Coordinates of C-alpha atoms in Angstrom, one line a residue:
X1357 CA 87.0 42.7 -6.6
X1358 CA 89.3 45.7 -5.4
X1359 CA 90.1 47.9 -2.6
X1360 CA 87.8 50.8 -4.2
X1361 CA 85.1 48.9 -5.0
X1362 CA 84.9 47.6 -1.3
X1363 CA 85.3 50.5 0.1
X1364 CA 82.2 51.9 -1.9
X1365 CA 79.9 49.3 -1.1
X1366 CA 81.0 49.6 2.6
X1367 CA 80.2 53.2 2.1
X1368 CA 76.7 52.2 0.6
X1369 CA 75.5 49.4 3.1
X1370 CA 76.2 51.5 6.2
X1371 CA 74.4 54.6 4.7
X1372 CA 70.5 53.7 5.8
X1373 CA 70.5 49.9 5.6
X1374 CA 66.6 50.0 6.1
X1375 CA 66.1 52.6 3.8
X1376 CA 66.7 53.7 -0.1
X1377 CA 69.6 55.5 -1.0
X1378 CA 70.8 57.5 -4.2
X1379 CA 74.0 57.6 -5.3
X1380 CA 75.2 59.8 -8.8
X1381 CA 75.9 57.5 -11.5
X1382 CA 79.5 56.5 -11.6
X1383 CA 81.7 54.2 -13.2
X1384 CA 82.2 52.3 -9.5
X1385 CA 78.8 52.5 -9.2
X1386 CA 77.6 51.2 -12.6
X1387 CA 80.1 48.2 -11.9
X1388 CA 78.3 47.6 -8.9
X1389 CA 75.1 47.3 -10.6
X1390 CA 76.7 45.2 -13.5
X1391 CA 78.8 42.9 -11.4
X1392 CA 75.8 42.1 -8.4
X1393 CA 73.0 42.8 -10.3
X1394 CA 71.6 45.2 -7.8
X1395 CA 70.3 48.7 -8.2
X1396 CA 68.7 51.1 -11.0
X1397 CA 68.6 54.1 -12.7
X1398 CA 66.1 56.4 -11.9
X1399 CA 66.2 60.1 -13.2
X1400 CA 69.6 60.2 -14.0
X1401 CA 70.5 58.6 -10.0
X1402 CA 71.5 55.7 -9.1
X1403 CA 68.7 53.9 -6.1
X1404 CA 69.9 51.2 -4.1
X1405 CA 67.1 50.1 -2.1
X1406 CA 67.0 47.6 1.6
X1407 CA 66.7 44.8 -0.3
X1408 CA 69.7 45.9 -2.8
X1409 CA 72.1 46.6 0.4
X1410 CA 71.3 43.3 2.1
X1411 CA 72.2 41.2 -1.0
X1412 CA 75.4 43.5 -1.9
X1413 CA 76.3 42.5 1.9
X1414 CA 75.5 39.0 1.2
X1415 CA 77.7 38.5 -2.1
X1416 CA 80.6 40.6 -1.3
X1417 CA 81.0 38.8 2.4
X1418 CA 80.9 35.6 0.2
X1419 CA 83.4 36.4 -2.4
X1420 CA 85.6 38.2 -0.1
X1421 CA 84.9 36.7 3.2
X1422 CA 84.3 40.1 5.0
X1423 CA 81.2 41.7 5.7
X1424 CA 81.5 45.3 4.0
X1425 CA 78.8 46.6 6.6
X1426 CA 80.8 46.0 9.8
X1427 CA 84.3 44.7 9.3
X1428 CA 87.1 46.7 7.2
X1429 CA 89.7 45.3 5.1
X1430 CA 92.7 44.5 6.3
X1431 CA 96.2 46.1 5.9
X1432 CA 97.9 43.1 5.4
X1433 CA 98.1 41.3 2.6
X1434 CA 99.2 37.7 4.7
X1435 CA 95.5 38.4 7.0
X1436 CA 93.7 39.1 3.6
X1437 CA 95.3 35.7 1.6
X1438 CA 93.7 33.5 4.4
X1439 CA 90.3 34.4 2.8
X1440 CA 90.5 35.7 -0.7
X1441 CA 92.5 35.0 -3.7
X1442 CA 93.4 38.4 -4.4
X1443 CA 95.8 39.8 -2.2
X1444 CA 96.1 42.7 -2.9
X1445 CA 92.3 43.8 -1.3
X1446 CA 94.5 44.6 1.7
X1447 CA 93.8 48.1 3.4
X1448 CA 97.3 49.2 2.8
X1449 CA 100.1 47.9 0.2
X1450 CA 103.1 46.8 1.5
X1451 CA 105.5 49.6 0.6
X1452 CA 102.8 51.2 3.0
X1453 CA 103.1 48.9 5.4
X1454 CA 106.9 48.5 6.3
X1455 CA 108.7 49.9 9.2
X1456 CA 112.7 50.0 10.1
X1457 CA 113.2 49.8 14.0
X1458 CA 116.3 49.8 16.2
X1459 CA 117.6 50.8 19.5
X1460 CA 121.0 51.8 20.6
X1461 CA 120.8 48.8 23.8
X1462 CA 120.7 46.2 20.9
X1463 CA 117.1 45.0 21.6
X1464 CA 113.4 45.8 20.8
X1465 CA 111.2 45.1 23.4
X1466 CA 107.5 44.8 21.2
X1467 CA 104.6 42.7 21.5
X1468 CA 105.6 41.8 24.8
X1469 CA 108.8 40.1 24.0
X1470 CA 112.8 41.3 23.4
X1471 CA 114.4 41.0 19.6
X1472 CA 118.2 41.0 20.2
X1473 CA 119.9 42.4 16.9
X1474 CA 122.2 42.0 15.2
X1475 CA 126.2 41.6 17.2
X1476 CA 128.2 44.6 17.4
X1477 CA 130.5 42.4 14.5
X1478 CA 128.8 43.9 11.4
X1479 CA 126.9 47.6 11.7
X1480 CA 123.1 46.5 10.2
X1481 CA 120.3 49.3 10.3
X1482 CA 117.8 47.2 12.4
X1483 CA 114.7 45.2 11.9
X1484 CA 112.7 45.8 8.5
X1485 CA 108.6 45.3 9.8
X1486 CA 105.1 45.3 8.8
X1487 CA 103.6 47.8 11.0
X1488 CA 100.3 46.3 11.3
X1489 CA 102.2 43.5 12.8
X1490 CA 103.0 45.8 16.1
X1491 CA 100.2 45.7 18.8
X1492 CA 102.2 47.1 21.6
X1493 CA 105.7 49.0 22.1
X1494 CA 107.1 48.4 25.7
X1495 CA 109.8 51.2 24.8
X1496 CA 109.2 54.4 27.1
X1497 CA 110.6 56.5 24.2
X1498 CA 110.5 56.5 20.3
X1499 CA 113.1 58.4 18.3
X1500 CA 112.6 59.1 14.9
X1501 CA 115.2 59.5 12.7
X1502 CA 115.7 61.7 10.0
X1503 CA 118.5 60.4 7.8
X1504 CA 118.7 56.1 6.6
X1505 CA 122.8 56.2 7.0
X1506 CA 122.4 56.8 11.1
X1507 CA 120.2 53.7 11.6
X1508 CA 122.9 51.9 11.7
X1509 CA 124.5 54.1 13.7
X1510 CA 122.6 54.3 16.7
X1511 CA 124.7 52.5 19.5
X1512 CA 128.0 54.7 18.0
X1513 CA 126.7 57.8 19.2
X1514 CA 127.2 59.3 23.2
X1515 CA 123.6 59.2 23.9
X1516 CA 121.1 61.0 26.9
X1517 CA 120.2 57.5 28.7
X1518 CA 116.6 57.5 27.6
X1519 CA 117.6 57.8 23.9
X1520 CA 120.1 54.6 24.3
X1521 CA 117.1 52.7 25.8
X1522 CA 114.1 54.3 23.4
X1523 CA 112.9 52.5 20.0
X1524 CA 114.4 54.1 16.8
X1525 CA 112.2 54.3 13.6
X1526 CA 113.2 55.3 10.3
X1527 CA 111.0 58.4 9.1
X1528 CA 111.0 57.4 6.0
X1529 CA 112.0 58.8 2.1
X1530 CA 110.3 58.1 -1.5
X1531 CA 113.9 57.9 -2.2
X1532 CA 114.8 54.9 -0.4
X1533 CA 111.5 53.4 -0.6
X1534 CA 110.5 53.7 3.0
X1535 CA 107.1 55.7 2.9
X1536 CA 107.0 58.8 5.6
X1537 CA 103.1 58.2 6.1
X1538 CA 104.3 55.1 7.9
X1539 CA 106.3 56.2 10.7
X1540 CA 103.7 58.8 11.2
X1541 CA 101.0 56.6 11.7
X1542 CA 103.2 54.3 13.7
X1543 CA 104.2 57.7 16.2
X1544 CA 100.1 58.3 16.2
X1545 CA 99.4 54.9 16.9
X1546 CA 102.0 54.7 19.9
X1547 CA 103.3 58.1 20.5
X1548 CA 100.6 59.7 22.9
X1549 CA 102.0 57.8 26.2
X1550 CA 105.7 57.9 24.8
X1551 CA 108.2 60.1 25.2
X1552 CA 108.6 61.1 21.1
X1553 CA 111.7 62.6 20.1
X1554 CA 113.3 63.7 16.9
X1555 CA 116.5 63.4 15.9
X1556 CA 117.3 64.8 12.5
X1557 CA 119.7 67.4 11.0
X1558 CA 120.3 71.0 12.4
X1559 CA 119.4 72.3 9.4
X1560 CA 115.4 74.5 8.9
X1561 CA 114.2 71.6 6.8
X1562 CA 115.4 68.7 10.0
X1563 CA 113.6 71.0 12.6
X1564 CA 110.6 71.8 10.8
X1565 CA 110.2 67.6 10.9
X1566 CA 110.8 67.8 14.5
X1567 CA 108.1 70.0 15.1
X1568 CA 105.5 69.2 12.7
X1569 CA 105.4 65.5 13.8
X1570 CA 102.8 64.3 16.3
X1571 CA 103.3 63.6 20.5
X1572 CA 106.9 64.8 20.0
X1573 CA 108.3 66.8 22.6
X1574 CA 112.0 66.8 22.1
X1575 CA 114.4 67.3 19.6
X1576 CA 117.5 65.5 19.5
X1577 CA 121.2 66.8 18.8
X1578 CA 124.1 69.4 19.7
X1579 CA 124.3 70.7 23.1
X1580 CA 124.5 74.3 22.9
X1581 CA 127.8 74.9 23.9
X1582 CA 128.7 73.2 20.6
X1583 CA 125.7 74.9 18.0
X1584 CA 128.6 77.5 16.8
X1585 CA 131.2 75.4 16.8
X1586 CA 128.8 73.1 14.5
X1587 CA 127.8 75.5 12.3
X1588 CA 131.0 77.5 11.8
X1589 CA 133.8 75.5 11.7
X1590 CA 135.2 74.6 8.4
X1591 CA 133.8 70.4 7.0
X1592 CA 131.5 70.4 9.6
X1593 CA 128.8 73.3 8.6
X1594 CA 127.3 73.6 5.3
X1595 CA 126.0 77.1 4.4
X1596 CA 124.8 75.5 0.7
X1597 CA 121.9 73.6 3.1
X1598 CA 120.6 76.6 4.2
X1599 CA 119.8 79.0 1.4
X1600 CA 118.2 75.6 -0.4
X1601 CA 115.5 75.4 2.7
X1602 CA 114.3 79.2 2.9
X1603 CA 110.8 78.1 2.6
X1604 CA 111.5 76.3 5.9
X1605 CA 113.5 78.7 8.3
X1606 CA 110.4 81.2 7.0
X1607 CA 108.4 78.2 8.9
X1608 CA 110.6 78.2 11.9
X1609 CA 110.8 82.1 12.4
X1610 CA 106.7 82.8 12.2
X1611 CA 106.3 80.0 15.4
X1612 CA 109.0 81.4 16.9
X1613 CA 107.8 84.7 16.7
X1614 CA 104.3 83.5 17.8
X1615 CA 105.8 82.1 20.9
X1616 CA 104.9 78.6 20.1
X1617 CA 108.3 77.4 20.8
X1618 CA 110.5 76.7 23.6
X1619 CA 113.2 78.8 25.0
X1620 CA 116.1 76.6 23.6
X1621 CA 114.2 75.8 20.5
X1622 CA 114.0 79.8 19.4
X1623 CA 117.4 80.3 20.4
X1624 CA 118.6 77.8 17.6
X1625 CA 116.1 79.3 15.2
X1626 CA 118.1 82.4 15.6
X1627 CA 121.7 80.9 15.8
X1628 CA 120.8 78.8 12.5
X1629 CA 119.1 82.3 11.1
X1630 CA 122.3 83.9 12.2
X1631 CA 124.9 82.1 11.2
X1632 CA 123.2 81.1 7.8
X1633 CA 124.7 77.5 8.1
X1634 CA 123.1 73.8 8.8
X1635 CA 124.8 70.9 10.0
X1636 CA 123.9 67.1 8.9
X1637 CA 123.6 64.2 11.2
X1638 CA 126.7 62.1 9.7
X1639 CA 128.7 65.1 10.4
X1640 CA 127.7 65.0 14.1
X1641 CA 128.7 61.7 14.3
X1642 CA 132.0 61.6 12.2
X1643 CA 132.7 64.6 14.8
X1644 CA 131.9 63.5 17.8
X1645 CA 130.0 66.1 19.1
X1646 CA 128.0 65.9 22.1
X1647 CA 124.5 65.3 21.4
X1648 CA 121.1 66.4 24.2
X1649 CA 117.9 66.5 24.6
X1650 CA 115.8 70.2 23.3
X1651 CA 112.4 70.5 24.3
X1652 CA 110.5 71.6 21.7
X1653 CA 107.8 73.9 23.2

């Protein structure tokens, strides 16, 4: 048994449970008929009767501990391991369930508790934990962070109060092993009733991340009075980075010209275009740039 087979059977038994169902011949369908002796071939199609479906439900529930008609496979391997020898039946691989969390205030308020993070004597990126184990988030705001290095520096920035009290979540990057879809799923689950803020590089790609993040209402970055300084000052601005992100810039310009963005966000995009430069989060930190919140739309 594996996830694909379980899901194929689940879809089959849920379709007209009290009637016969036909399916095209496939590797998974053939495996079901061979493994469970349910279903038969008729006129080039696989046919499963209502009795076949009942028998499949019984056999799969007996084998896995989960009813394919009424239950989904849990996302985490530890839950599956309580029922089945193959923990890889879990709905998600381990690499697609872990999130990196931090908070400038020094504590995570999740699942009705308060988790104190590492002391200031050591710089730490936060807590790396299973997303599926998070049931509630008591922070009023969530800050999605583009760059991993910034997670350990979150308490060192001068921040608006809502960002300082927020739960900081690393967006993820294939190079680090963290998956961006885990962060997106997390924001989808909890962001509807939170203030979702994106803290990214001040460049076309960073702004694109902010504009495409579900529920995001604000971008965290240099206040308007520092934009030109960040983009023009030697050792702070980066012109090479701008030219590598032409596709993202075209996307930003299209949204701005369509009137889909706030005036401050459109002004920032225009500034990036005029200066043809960008500024990374690490440089904002190193040069102690004042940060503020910019409405996205």
